[in-house]
Coordinates of C-alpha atoms in Angstrom, one line a residue:
R1 CA -25.6 16.7 -31.8
Y2 CA -28.6 16.5 -29.5
R3 CA -31.9 18.6 -29.9
R4 CA -34.6 19.0 -27.3
S5 CA -37.0 16.1 -27.6
S6 CA -40.5 15.3 -26.3
S7 CA -40.8 13.3 -23.1
S8 CA -41.5 10.1 -25.1
N9 CA -38.1 10.3 -26.6
R10 CA -36.2 11.6 -23.6
N11 CA -35.2 8.1 -22.2
L12 CA -33.8 7.1 -25.6
D13 CA -31.9 10.4 -25.8
L14 CA -30.4 9.9 -22.4
K15 CA -29.2 6.4 -23.5
N16 CA -27.7 7.9 -26.6
L17 CA -26.1 10.7 -24.6
K18 CA -24.6 8.2 -22.2
F19 CA -23.2 6.2 -25.1
F20 CA -21.9 9.4 -26.7
K21 CA -20.2 10.3 -23.4
L22 CA -18.6 6.9 -23.1
S23 CA -17.3 6.8 -26.7
H24 CA -16.1 10.4 -26.3
L25 CA -14.3 9.5 -23.1
N26 CA -12.6 6.5 -24.9
E27 CA -11.3 8.9 -27.6
L28 CA -10.0 11.2 -24.9
T29 CA -8.3 8.5 -22.9
I30 CA -4.6 8.8 -22.5
H31 CA -2.6 5.5 -22.3
V32 CA 0.4 5.3 -20.1
A33 CA 2.7 2.2 -19.8
I34 CA 5.1 1.8 -16.8
V35 CA 7.4 -1.1 -15.9
C36 CA 7.3 -1.6 -12.1
A37 CA 8.9 -4.4 -10.1
G38 CA 9.4 -4.9 -6.4
Y39 CA 8.6 -3.0 -3.2
N40 CA 10.7 0.2 -3.8
A41 CA 9.5 0.8 -7.4
S42 CA 5.9 0.3 -6.3
R43 CA 6.4 3.1 -3.7
D44 CA 8.1 5.4 -6.3
V45 CA 5.4 4.9 -8.9
V46 CA 2.8 6.4 -6.5
T47 CA 4.5 9.8 -6.6
L48 CA 4.6 9.7 -10.4
V49 CA 0.9 8.7 -10.5
K50 CA 0.0 11.5 -8.1
S51 CA 1.7 14.1 -10.2
V52 CA 0.0 12.9 -13.3
L53 CA -3.4 12.8 -11.6
F54 CA -3.0 16.2 -10.1
H55 CA -2.7 18.0 -13.5
R56 CA -4.8 15.8 -15.8
R57 CA -8.2 16.6 -17.3
N58 CA -8.5 13.4 -19.3
P59 CA -9.4 9.8 -18.5
L60 CA -6.3 7.7 -18.0
H61 CA -5.5 4.1 -18.7
F62 CA -2.4 2.8 -16.9
H63 CA -0.7 -0.3 -18.3
F64 CA 1.6 -1.7 -15.6
I65 CA 4.2 -4.4 -16.5
T66 CA 4.9 -5.9 -13.1
D67 CA 6.2 -8.7 -11.1
S68 CA 3.8 -10.5 -8.7
I69 CA 4.9 -8.2 -5.8
A70 CA 4.1 -4.9 -7.6
Q71 CA 0.9 -6.3 -9.0
Q72 CA -0.4 -7.2 -5.5
I73 CA 0.6 -3.8 -4.1
L74 CA -0.7 -1.6 -7.0
S75 CA -3.9 -3.5 -7.7
S76 CA -4.9 -3.2 -4.0
L77 CA -3.8 0.5 -4.0
F78 CA -5.9 1.4 -7.1
Q79 CA -8.9 -0.6 -6.0
S80 CA -9.0 1.2 -2.7
W81 CA -8.0 4.6 -4.2
M82 CA -11.1 4.7 -6.4
V83 CA -9.9 7.6 -8.6
P84 CA -12.6 8.3 -11.2
A85 CA -11.9 8.0 -14.9
V86 CA -8.8 5.8 -14.3
R87 CA -8.4 2.3 -15.6
V88 CA -5.6 0.0 -14.6
D89 CA -4.4 -3.2 -16.4
F90 CA -1.5 -5.4 -15.4
Y91 CA 0.8 -7.6 -17.5
D92 CA 2.9 -10.3 -16.0
A93 CA 6.6 -9.4 -16.4
D94 CA 7.6 -13.0 -15.5
E95 CA 6.0 -14.1 -18.8
L96 CA 8.2 -11.6 -20.6
K97 CA 11.6 -12.4 -19.0
S98 CA 12.5 -15.0 -21.6
E99 CA 12.2 -12.3 -24.3
V100 CA 15.0 -10.3 -22.8
S101 CA 16.9 -12.6 -20.4
W102 CA 19.5 -13.4 -23.1
I103 CA 20.8 -9.9 -22.9
P104 CA 23.6 -9.4 -20.4
N105 CA 22.8 -6.2 -18.5
K106 CA 24.8 -4.3 -15.9
H107 CA 22.1 -1.7 -15.0
Y108 CA 20.8 -1.5 -11.4
S109 CA 17.2 -2.1 -12.7
G110 CA 18.1 -5.6 -13.7
I111 CA 16.1 -7.6 -16.2
Y112 CA 13.1 -5.2 -15.7
G113 CA 15.2 -2.4 -17.3
L114 CA 14.8 -4.2 -20.6
M115 CA 11.1 -4.8 -20.6
K116 CA 10.2 -1.6 -22.6
L117 CA 11.7 -3.3 -25.7
V118 CA 8.8 -5.8 -25.8
L119 CA 5.9 -3.4 -25.3
T120 CA 4.7 -3.9 -28.9
K121 CA 4.2 -7.5 -28.1
T122 CA 2.9 -7.1 -24.6
L123 CA 0.3 -4.3 -24.9
P124 CA -3.1 -5.0 -26.6
S125 CA -2.9 -5.2 -30.4
N126 CA -5.7 -2.6 -30.7
L127 CA -3.7 -0.1 -28.7
H128 CA -2.1 2.3 -31.2
R129 CA -0.2 4.7 -29.1
V130 CA 1.2 4.9 -25.6
I131 CA 3.3 7.2 -23.4
V132 CA 6.0 5.1 -21.6
L133 CA 7.4 6.4 -18.3
D134 CA 10.1 5.4 -15.8
T135 CA 8.9 5.3 -12.2
D136 CA 11.2 8.1 -11.2
I137 CA 9.4 10.8 -13.2
T138 CA 7.5 13.8 -11.8
F139 CA 5.0 15.8 -14.0
A140 CA 4.7 19.5 -13.7
T141 CA 2.0 19.9 -16.3
D142 CA -1.0 18.1 -17.8
I143 CA 0.0 14.8 -19.5
A144 CA -2.4 15.7 -22.3
E145 CA 0.1 18.2 -23.6
L146 CA 2.6 15.4 -24.1
W147 CA -0.1 13.2 -25.7
A148 CA -0.8 15.9 -28.2
V149 CA 2.8 15.7 -29.5
F150 CA 1.8 12.5 -31.3
H151 CA 0.1 14.7 -33.9
K152 CA 3.5 16.2 -34.7
F153 CA 5.0 12.9 -35.8
K154 CA 5.9 12.9 -39.5
G155 CA 6.8 10.3 -42.1
Q156 CA 8.1 7.1 -40.5
Q157 CA 8.6 8.6 -37.0
V158 CA 7.5 6.1 -34.4
L159 CA 9.5 7.0 -31.3
G160 CA 9.2 10.3 -29.4
L161 CA 12.3 10.9 -27.3
V162 CA 14.3 13.6 -25.6
E163 CA 18.0 13.9 -26.2
N164 CA 20.2 12.5 -23.5
Q165 CA 21.4 15.4 -21.2
S166 CA 24.7 13.8 -20.1
D167 CA 27.9 13.1 -22.0
W168 CA 27.5 9.3 -21.6
Y169 CA 27.2 8.4 -25.2
L170 CA 30.0 10.8 -26.3
G171 CA 32.3 8.4 -24.5
N172 CA 34.6 10.8 -22.7
L173 CA 33.5 10.5 -19.1
W174 CA 36.6 8.5 -18.0
K175 CA 39.5 6.6 -19.5
N176 CA 38.5 3.6 -21.6
H177 CA 34.8 4.6 -21.3
R178 CA 33.1 2.9 -24.3
P179 CA 29.4 3.4 -24.6
W180 CA 27.0 1.7 -27.0
P181 CA 26.6 3.4 -30.4
A182 CA 24.2 6.4 -30.5
L183 CA 23.2 9.3 -32.7
G184 CA 25.2 12.3 -31.2
R185 CA 24.4 12.6 -27.5
G186 CA 21.9 9.8 -27.8
F187 CA 18.4 9.7 -26.4
N188 CA 17.0 9.1 -22.9
T189 CA 14.3 6.5 -22.6
G190 CA 12.8 7.7 -19.3
V191 CA 10.0 9.2 -21.3
I192 CA 9.0 7.6 -24.7
L193 CA 6.1 8.2 -27.1
L194 CA 5.4 4.9 -28.9
L195 CA 3.3 4.6 -32.0
L196 CA 2.6 0.9 -31.5
D197 CA 0.7 0.2 -34.7
R198 CA 3.4 1.6 -36.9
L199 CA 6.2 -0.1 -34.9
R200 CA 4.5 -3.4 -35.4
K201 CA 4.3 -2.8 -39.1
L202 CA 8.0 -2.0 -39.1
K203 CA 8.6 -5.4 -37.4
W204 CA 10.1 -3.7 -34.3
E205 CA 10.7 -7.0 -32.5
Q206 CA 13.0 -8.2 -35.3
M207 CA 14.7 -4.9 -35.6
W208 CA 15.8 -4.4 -32.0
R209 CA 16.8 -8.1 -31.6
L210 CA 19.1 -8.1 -34.7
T211 CA 20.7 -4.8 -33.5
A212 CA 21.2 -6.1 -29.9
E213 CA 22.7 -9.4 -31.2
R214 CA 25.1 -7.6 -33.5
E215 CA 26.3 -5.0 -30.8
L216 CA 26.6 -7.6 -28.1
M217 CA 29.3 -9.4 -30.1
S218 CA 31.6 -6.5 -29.2
M219 CA 29.9 -4.7 -26.3
L220 CA 29.3 -7.9 -24.3
S221 CA 26.6 -6.3 -22.1
T222 CA 24.4 -3.3 -21.8
S223 CA 25.2 -0.6 -19.2
L224 CA 21.9 1.4 -19.5
A225 CA 19.6 -1.5 -20.2
D226 CA 16.9 -0.7 -22.9
Q227 CA 18.3 2.7 -23.5
D228 CA 21.5 1.3 -25.1
I229 CA 19.5 -0.9 -27.5
F230 CA 17.0 1.9 -28.4
N231 CA 20.0 4.1 -29.2
A232 CA 21.8 1.5 -31.3
V233 CA 18.6 1.0 -33.4
I234 CA 18.2 4.8 -33.8
K235 CA 21.8 5.1 -34.9
Q236 CA 21.0 2.8 -37.8
N237 CA 17.6 4.2 -38.4
P238 CA 17.5 8.0 -37.5
F239 CA 14.2 8.5 -39.3
L240 CA 12.4 6.6 -36.6
V241 CA 12.7 9.4 -34.0
H242 CA 10.7 12.5 -33.4
Q243 CA 12.9 14.5 -31.1
L244 CA 10.9 15.9 -28.1
Q245 CA 11.7 19.2 -26.6
C246 CA 14.0 18.8 -23.7
F247 CA 11.5 20.0 -21.1
W248 CA 9.6 16.7 -21.5
N249 CA 12.4 14.9 -19.8
V250 CA 14.7 17.1 -17.7
Q251 CA 17.2 14.6 -16.5
L252 CA 18.8 15.0 -13.1
S253 CA 21.9 12.9 -12.6
D254 CA 25.5 13.1 -11.7
H255 CA 26.7 14.1 -15.2
T256 CA 23.7 16.0 -16.3
R257 CA 23.7 19.0 -18.6
S258 CA 20.0 19.6 -18.0
E259 CA 20.5 23.3 -17.0
K260 CA 21.4 24.1 -20.6
C261 CA 18.1 22.8 -21.9
Y262 CA 15.8 25.3 -20.3
K263 CA 15.8 29.0 -19.5
D264 CA 13.5 29.1 -16.5
V265 CA 12.0 26.6 -14.2
S266 CA 8.6 27.7 -15.3
D267 CA 9.4 26.1 -18.7
L268 CA 9.7 22.6 -17.2
K269 CA 7.1 20.0 -17.8
V270 CA 8.6 16.6 -16.7
I271 CA 11.5 16.0 -14.3
H272 CA 13.4 12.7 -14.4
W273 CA 15.3 11.8 -11.3
N274 CA 17.5 9.3 -13.2
S275 CA 20.0 8.8 -10.5
P276 CA 20.0 6.3 -7.6
K277 CA 20.9 9.4 -5.4
K278 CA 17.6 11.1 -6.3
L279 CA 17.4 14.3 -4.3
R280 CA 21.2 14.7 -3.8
V281 CA 22.0 15.6 -7.4
K282 CA 23.7 18.8 -8.3
N283 CA 21.8 21.5 -10.1
K284 CA 21.3 25.2 -9.6
H285 CA 17.5 24.7 -9.4
V286 CA 17.7 21.5 -7.3
E287 CA 15.7 23.2 -4.5
F288 CA 12.8 23.8 -6.9
F289 CA 13.0 20.2 -8.2
R290 CA 13.2 18.9 -4.6
N291 CA 10.2 20.9 -3.5
L292 CA 8.1 19.8 -6.5
Y293 CA 9.0 16.2 -5.9
L294 CA 8.2 16.4 -2.1
T295 CA 4.9 18.1 -2.9
F296 CA 3.6 15.0 -4.6
L297 CA 5.4 12.6 -2.3
E298 CA 3.5 14.0 0.6
Y299 CA 0.3 15.1 -1.2
D300 CA -3.0 13.8 0.2
G301 CA -3.9 11.2 -2.5
N302 CA -7.6 11.3 -1.3
L303 CA -7.9 14.8 -2.9
L304 CA -7.3 13.1 -6.3
R305 CA -10.7 11.3 -6.1
R306 CA -12.4 14.4 -7.6
E307 CA -14.7 13.7 -10.5
L308 CA -13.9 14.5 -14.2
F309 CA -16.6 15.6 -16.6
G310 CA -19.2 15.3 -13.8
C311 CA -19.2 11.5 -14.4
P312 CA -18.8 9.6 -11.2
S313 CA -17.1 6.3 -11.4
E314 CA -19.0 3.0 -10.8
A315 CA -17.3 2.8 -7.4
D316 CA -18.6 6.2 -6.5
H317 CA -22.1 5.2 -7.4
N318 CA -21.8 2.0 -5.2
S319 CA -20.6 4.0 -2.2
E320 CA -23.3 6.6 -2.7
N321 CA -26.0 3.9 -2.9
T322 CA -24.7 2.4 0.4
L323 CA -24.6 5.8 2.1
S324 CA -28.0 6.8 0.8
E325 CA -29.5 3.9 2.9
L326 CA -28.2 5.7 6.1
D327 CA -30.3 8.4 7.8
E328 CA -28.3 11.6 8.0
D329 CA -30.5 12.8 10.9
D330 CA -29.4 9.8 12.9
P331 CA -27.3 11.1 15.8
C332 CA -24.9 8.1 15.2
Y333 CA -24.7 8.8 11.4
E334 CA -21.0 9.6 11.5
F335 CA -20.3 6.3 13.2
R336 CA -22.4 4.3 10.7
R337 CA -20.8 6.1 7.8
E338 CA -17.4 5.1 8.9
R339 CA -18.1 1.4 8.2
F340 CA -18.5 2.1 4.5
T341 CA -15.5 4.4 4.1
V342 CA -13.0 2.9 1.6
H343 CA -9.5 3.7 2.9
R344 CA -6.7 3.9 0.3
T345 CA -4.3 1.1 1.2
H346 CA -0.7 0.6 0.3
L347 CA 0.4 -3.0 1.2
Y348 CA 4.1 -3.8 1.8
F349 CA 5.3 -0.2 1.9
L350 CA 8.8 -1.6 2.7
H351 CA 10.7 -4.6 1.4
Y352 CA 9.3 -7.9 2.8
E353 CA 10.9 -11.4 2.9
Y354 CA 9.3 -14.4 4.4
E355 CA 9.8 -18.1 3.8
L356 CA 7.1 -20.4 5.2
S357 CA 8.4 -23.0 7.7
A358 CA 8.1 -26.6 6.8
D359 CA 6.5 -27.7 10.1
N360 CA 3.2 -25.7 9.7
T361 CA 3.5 -24.1 13.2
D362 CA 4.6 -20.6 12.2
V363 CA 2.8 -17.6 13.7
T364 CA 2.6 -13.9 12.8
L365 CA 2.2 -11.1 15.3
V366 CA -0.6 -8.8 14.1
A367 CA -1.0 -5.2 15.3
Q368 CA -2.1 -1.7 14.2
L369 CA -0.8 1.7 15.0
S370 CA -0.7 5.4 14.3
M371 CA 2.2 7.8 14.2
D372 CA 2.3 8.4 17.9
R373 CA 3.1 4.7 18.6
L374 CA 6.1 4.4 16.2
Q375 CA 8.5 4.2 19.1
M376 CA 7.1 0.8 20.0
L377 CA 8.3 -0.9 16.8
E378 CA 12.0 -1.4 17.6
A379 CA 11.1 -2.8 21.1
I380 CA 8.6 -5.3 19.6
C381 CA 11.1 -6.4 17.0
K382 CA 13.6 -7.2 19.8
H383 CA 10.9 -9.2 21.7
W384 CA 9.4 -11.1 18.7
E385 CA 11.7 -12.6 16.1
G386 CA 8.9 -14.1 14.0
P387 CA 7.0 -12.5 11.2
I388 CA 4.9 -9.4 12.0
S389 CA 2.0 -7.9 10.0
L390 CA 1.4 -4.2 10.9
A391 CA -1.3 -1.8 9.6
L392 CA -0.2 1.8 10.0
Y393 CA -2.9 4.6 10.0
L394 CA -1.0 7.6 8.4
S395 CA -1.4 10.6 6.2
D396 CA 0.7 10.7 3.1
A397 CA 3.2 13.1 4.8
E398 CA 3.3 10.8 7.9
A399 CA 4.0 7.8 5.6
Q400 CA 7.1 9.6 4.4
Q401 CA 8.2 10.4 8.0
F402 CA 7.7 6.7 8.8
L403 CA 9.8 5.7 5.8
R404 CA 12.7 7.9 7.0
Y405 CA 12.3 6.6 10.5
A406 CA 12.4 3.0 9.4
Q407 CA 15.3 3.4 7.0
G408 CA 17.2 5.1 9.8
S409 CA 16.7 2.2 12.2
E410 CA 19.2 -0.6 12.2
V411 CA 16.7 -2.7 14.1
L412 CA 13.9 -2.3 11.6
M413 CA 16.2 -2.5 8.5
S414 CA 17.7 -5.8 9.8
R415 CA 14.2 -7.4 9.7
G416 CA 12.8 -8.5 6.4
N417 CA 9.9 -10.4 7.9
V418 CA 7.9 -7.4 9.0
G419 CA 5.0 -6.4 6.6
Y420 CA 4.2 -2.6 6.9
H421 CA 0.8 -1.8 5.3
I422 CA -0.2 1.8 5.1
V423 CA -3.9 2.7 5.5
Y424 CA -4.3 6.3 4.6
K425 CA -6.2 8.6 7.0
E426 CA -9.7 9.6 6.1
G427 CA -12.8 10.4 8.3
Q428 CA -12.9 11.5 11.9
F429 CA -12.5 8.1 13.7
Y430 CA -9.6 5.8 14.1
P431 CA -10.7 2.7 12.1
V432 CA -9.2 0.2 14.5
N433 CA -10.9 -2.9 13.3
L434 CA -10.4 -2.1 9.7
L435 CA -6.7 -1.8 10.4
R436 CA -6.6 -5.1 12.2
N437 CA -8.4 -6.8 9.2
V438 CA -5.9 -5.3 6.8
A439 CA -3.0 -6.7 8.8
M440 CA -4.7 -10.1 9.2
R441 CA -5.3 -10.5 5.5
Q442 CA -1.6 -10.2 4.8
V443 CA -0.7 -13.0 7.3
K444 CA 1.2 -15.8 5.4
T445 CA 1.6 -18.2 8.3
P446 CA -0.9 -20.8 9.5
Y447 CA -1.4 -19.0 12.8
M448 CA -1.6 -15.4 14.0
F449 CA -1.2 -13.8 17.4
L450 CA -3.6 -10.9 17.6
S451 CA -1.9 -8.2 19.7
D452 CA -1.8 -4.5 20.1
I453 CA 1.2 -2.2 19.4
D454 CA 1.5 -1.0 23.0
F455 CA 2.2 -4.5 24.3
L456 CA 5.6 -6.1 24.6
P457 CA 5.4 -9.9 24.3
M458 CA 7.6 -11.9 26.6
Y459 CA 11.0 -12.9 25.2
G460 CA 10.6 -16.3 23.6
L461 CA 6.8 -16.1 23.1
Y462 CA 7.2 -16.8 19.4
D463 CA 8.9 -20.2 20.0
Y464 CA 6.5 -20.9 22.9
L465 CA 3.4 -20.4 20.7
R466 CA 4.8 -22.6 18.0
K467 CA 5.4 -25.4 20.4
S468 CA 1.9 -24.9 21.8
V469 CA 0.5 -25.4 18.3
V470 CA 1.7 -29.0 18.4
Q471 CA 1.0 -29.7 22.1
L472 CA -2.6 -28.5 21.9
D473 CA -3.3 -30.0 18.5
M474 CA -4.3 -26.6 17.0
T475 CA -4.4 -28.2 13.5
N476 CA -7.4 -30.3 14.3
T477 CA -9.2 -28.3 16.9
K478 CA -10.8 -24.9 17.2
K479 CA -8.9 -23.1 19.9
A480 CA -8.0 -19.5 20.8
L481 CA -4.8 -19.6 22.9
V482 CA -4.9 -16.8 25.6
V483 CA -1.7 -14.9 26.4
P484 CA -2.3 -13.3 29.9
A485 CA -1.9 -9.5 29.8
F486 CA -0.2 -7.4 32.4
E487 CA 0.7 -3.7 32.6
T488 CA 3.2 -1.4 34.1
L489 CA 2.8 2.3 35.0
R490 CA 6.6 2.8 34.7
Y491 CA 8.2 4.1 31.5
R492 CA 11.4 2.3 32.3
L493 CA 10.8 -1.4 33.1
S494 CA 13.3 -4.2 33.8
Y495 CA 11.4 -6.6 31.6
P496 CA 10.9 -9.9 33.4
K497 CA 12.8 -12.8 31.8
S498 CA 10.6 -15.5 33.3
K499 CA 7.3 -16.2 34.9
A500 CA 8.9 -16.3 38.4
E501 CA 10.4 -12.9 37.8
L502 CA 7.0 -11.5 36.6
L503 CA 5.3 -12.9 39.7
S504 CA 7.9 -11.2 41.9
Q505 CA 7.2 -7.9 40.2
L506 CA 3.5 -8.4 40.6
D507 CA 3.9 -8.9 44.3
M508 CA 6.2 -5.8 44.6
G509 CA 3.6 -3.6 42.7
T510 CA 5.9 -3.0 39.7
L511 CA 3.4 -4.9 37.5
F512 CA -0.4 -5.3 37.6
T513 CA -2.9 -7.4 35.8
F514 CA -4.0 -5.5 32.8
R515 CA -6.6 -2.8 33.4
Y516 CA -7.2 -4.2 36.9
H517 CA -8.1 -0.7 38.2
V518 CA -10.4 0.6 35.4
W519 CA -11.8 -2.4 33.5
T520 CA -11.4 -5.7 35.5
K521 CA -14.0 -7.5 33.4
G522 CA -11.9 -7.3 30.2
H523 CA -9.4 -9.9 31.5
A524 CA -11.0 -11.4 34.6
P525 CA -12.0 -14.7 32.9
T526 CA -8.3 -15.4 32.3
N527 CA -8.3 -16.2 36.0
F528 CA -4.9 -14.7 37.1
A529 CA -5.1 -16.4 40.5
K530 CA -5.1 -19.8 38.8
W531 CA -2.4 -18.7 36.3
R532 CA 0.0 -18.0 39.1
T533 CA 0.4 -21.6 39.9
A534 CA -0.6 -23.3 36.6
T535 CA 1.9 -25.5 34.9
T536 CA -0.4 -26.8 32.2
P537 CA -2.8 -25.0 29.8
Y538 CA -6.4 -24.6 31.2
R539 CA -9.7 -23.8 29.6
V540 CA -11.8 -20.8 30.5
Q541 CA -15.3 -19.8 29.7
W542 CA -16.4 -16.7 27.8
E543 CA -17.9 -14.0 30.0
A544 CA -19.4 -10.6 29.1
D545 CA -16.7 -8.0 28.0
F546 CA -14.0 -10.6 27.8
E547 CA -11.2 -9.3 25.5
P548 CA -8.0 -11.3 25.8
Y549 CA -5.1 -11.4 23.4
V550 CA -5.2 -14.6 21.5
M551 CA -3.5 -16.8 19.0
V552 CA -5.8 -18.3 16.4
K553 CA -5.7 -19.9 13.0
R554 CA -5.3 -17.6 10.0
D555 CA -8.8 -18.3 8.8
S556 CA -10.5 -17.1 12.0
P557 CA -13.2 -14.4 11.8
E558 CA -12.3 -10.8 11.0
Y559 CA -13.1 -7.9 13.3
D560 CA -16.4 -6.1 13.0
R561 CA -15.9 -2.8 11.2
R562 CA -18.8 -0.9 12.8
F563 CA -16.6 -0.4 15.9
V564 CA -14.3 2.5 15.4
G565 CA -12.3 4.7 17.8
F566 CA -12.5 3.4 21.4
G567 CA -14.6 0.7 22.8
W568 CA -16.0 -2.7 22.1
N569 CA -13.7 -3.4 19.2
K570 CA -12.0 -6.5 20.7
V571 CA -14.9 -7.5 22.9
A572 CA -17.1 -8.0 19.7
H573 CA -14.4 -10.1 18.1
I574 CA -14.0 -12.4 21.1
M575 CA -17.8 -12.8 21.2
E576 CA -17.7 -13.8 17.6
L577 CA -15.0 -16.5 18.3
D578 CA -17.1 -17.8 21.2
A579 CA -20.2 -17.9 19.0
Q580 CA -18.2 -20.0 16.5
E581 CA -17.4 -22.4 19.3
Y582 CA -13.7 -21.5 19.7
E583 CA -12.3 -23.0 22.9
F584 CA -10.4 -20.4 25.1
V585 CA -7.2 -22.0 26.5
V586 CA -4.9 -20.0 28.8
L587 CA -1.2 -20.7 28.3
P588 CA 0.5 -21.1 31.7
N589 CA 4.0 -19.8 30.8
A590 CA 3.0 -17.0 28.4
Y591 CA 2.6 -13.3 29.2
M592 CA 2.7 -9.8 27.6
I593 CA 3.0 -6.4 29.2
H594 CA 1.3 -3.2 28.3
M595 CA 3.7 -0.2 28.2
P596 CA 2.4 3.2 29.4
H597 CA 1.6 6.0 26.9
A598 CA -0.4 9.2 26.5
P599 CA -4.2 8.5 26.1
S600 CA -5.4 8.2 22.5
F601 CA -7.5 10.9 20.9
D602 CA -10.4 8.4 20.7
I603 CA -10.4 7.4 24.4
T604 CA -10.4 11.1 25.3
K605 CA -13.5 11.6 23.1
F606 CA -15.2 8.6 24.6
R607 CA -14.6 10.0 28.1
S608 CA -15.7 13.5 27.4
N609 CA -18.5 13.1 24.8
K610 CA -21.8 11.6 26.0
Q611 CA -23.1 11.1 22.4
Y612 CA -20.0 9.0 21.7
R613 CA -20.9 6.7 24.5
V614 CA -24.5 6.6 23.5
C615 CA -23.7 5.6 19.9
L616 CA -21.2 3.0 21.1
K617 CA -24.0 1.4 23.2
T618 CA -26.4 1.5 20.2
L619 CA -23.8 -0.2 17.9
K620 CA -23.1 -2.8 20.6
E621 CA -26.9 -3.6 20.9
E622 CA -27.2 -3.9 17.1
F623 CA -24.2 -6.2 16.9
Q624 CA -25.7 -8.4 19.6
Q625 CA -29.0 -8.5 17.6
N626 CA -27.0 -9.5 14.5
M627 CA -25.4 -12.3 16.5
S628 CA -28.7 -13.6 17.6
R629 CA -30.0 -13.7 14.0
R630 CA -26.8 -15.4 12.8
F631 CA -26.4 -18.0 15.6
G632 CA -29.9 -18.3 16.9
F633 CA -30.5 -19.8 20.3
A634 CA -26.8 -20.3 20.9
A635 CA -26.3 -16.5 20.9
L636 CA -29.1 -15.8 23.3
K637 CA -26.6 -15.4 26.2
Y638 CA -25.1 -12.3 24.4
M639 CA -28.4 -10.6 24.6
T640 CA -29.4 -11.5 28.2
V641 CA -26.0 -11.3 30.0
E642 CA -25.7 -8.2 32.3
N643 CA -23.3 -5.9 30.4
N644 CA -22.3 -2.5 31.6
S645 CA -19.7 -1.7 29.0

């Protein structure tokens, strides 16, 4: 209790109050454990987390048992999500595999479906209770209600579970169907309340192992992973279970009896899509379930950054401090603010497979895009067989549209070496350079080809660039290899299969050098006249506004985030490469072609809004001043060169 105090004691009271709030928050914290492995489960778990965050009023502490893939994805996601009063810890599932790998298991979740058995050993010894959830769960209420059920445990009850809502454990689904032993209908382990401290005292590890060893002598393998073993233990020790009301785990699967467990959909609290078919299950309320699920699937996760208890998180304080340094009366305030916006990022939204080549010449195509450029993906995949790293700027709803588009495309689904990284929309500008940086950071190859999504690389460019790595000694030199850029104004183009064919189309007026009619300076230093007859690579000098498409080493500088929307985003990057003494070398037999499309929202704003152009000029001048401070006399040319961009 705190009374009003004199000013001399006020600081002390504020410290005490802060300590009281922190200790009170710790008492209120709800702990949730989730086993999550691989790309698909990482995507599924986000919908679960959104549904929990939407309803919750308490601080949350998530404990994720993950493989290396899920840890990379989820740690990046939560760091960039910056949800207040949420803590996340990760536990390496690979270190736990030996604990359960001896159990033969036929369930589609594989070895990870057995990991819940070892949570008493995995989670911190000072953690006394935890809610354990499958990734295919959707909450329709505050998780605190479920947490409160722990107070109803009596005697030796240590497990809170809902009865299984299918006939699986009754053993009458088909001829010779022989399930593991269970108490009656058995229990479903999609939602579990675990009293960890009591389980440890009961020697849970020893208990489940002995049971599993005994049953496996006759059963040979598990069909439902951890659920079979939990049920076999409960059959022997019924006193361990506190039976939860069925609305805490309404199970939707092919053989479900879930309709009998509730009277009205308003009674439901947790929905469990425990079928690989998910939304195609049969239930008279399936439309309600589907809509609830889709609500969170497409819900704007940025809205979940709201504060709890009026206590901003440390991340919030940091961003506020950064923003407070900006002048809100500055006409370019919105541009400057964009640089400090933290965009929620979901790396590897789809399955990714890549094996590094032994010869150290491999190269990844890097690009960024928004929803209106999706149609370019299949064409680029047909033109470039090597690895690709893409940053997609999408809303939550658009991310789901993209997922459906990709899964419906034979071309995209046949490619495992394309990394799709979702950067979620926020703010009023397209964060083009942030997107490029996100895609660049996920490049696994020694080299990267920095492209744009509306360009089609020539057939064979991937192999040509790899050969150029060796021919131009890229390993021991600092080079940026320039791929000459052309454009067509035709939506249907017979793509040139050779340089000779391209030159012929240039002469006929089917193709043009890129932006020849509106922005010659951007690619003029490439020296297209020389390129026409060149048979060997040639060096070119940096000039003002030069913005070629280049291949560089993976560790080359990132793009400057102050440039958003349209204008100067690539120019600044090429200037940075020049300042760091990269040599620009034009490849004589390489080319790429820009395909026509509707103008972007940002270029329209640039053309119609004078203030937009003024701010871009201001940011450009500030960037040049920064360059002169960083590189001294060598950067003087960037300040003095005549530049009309």
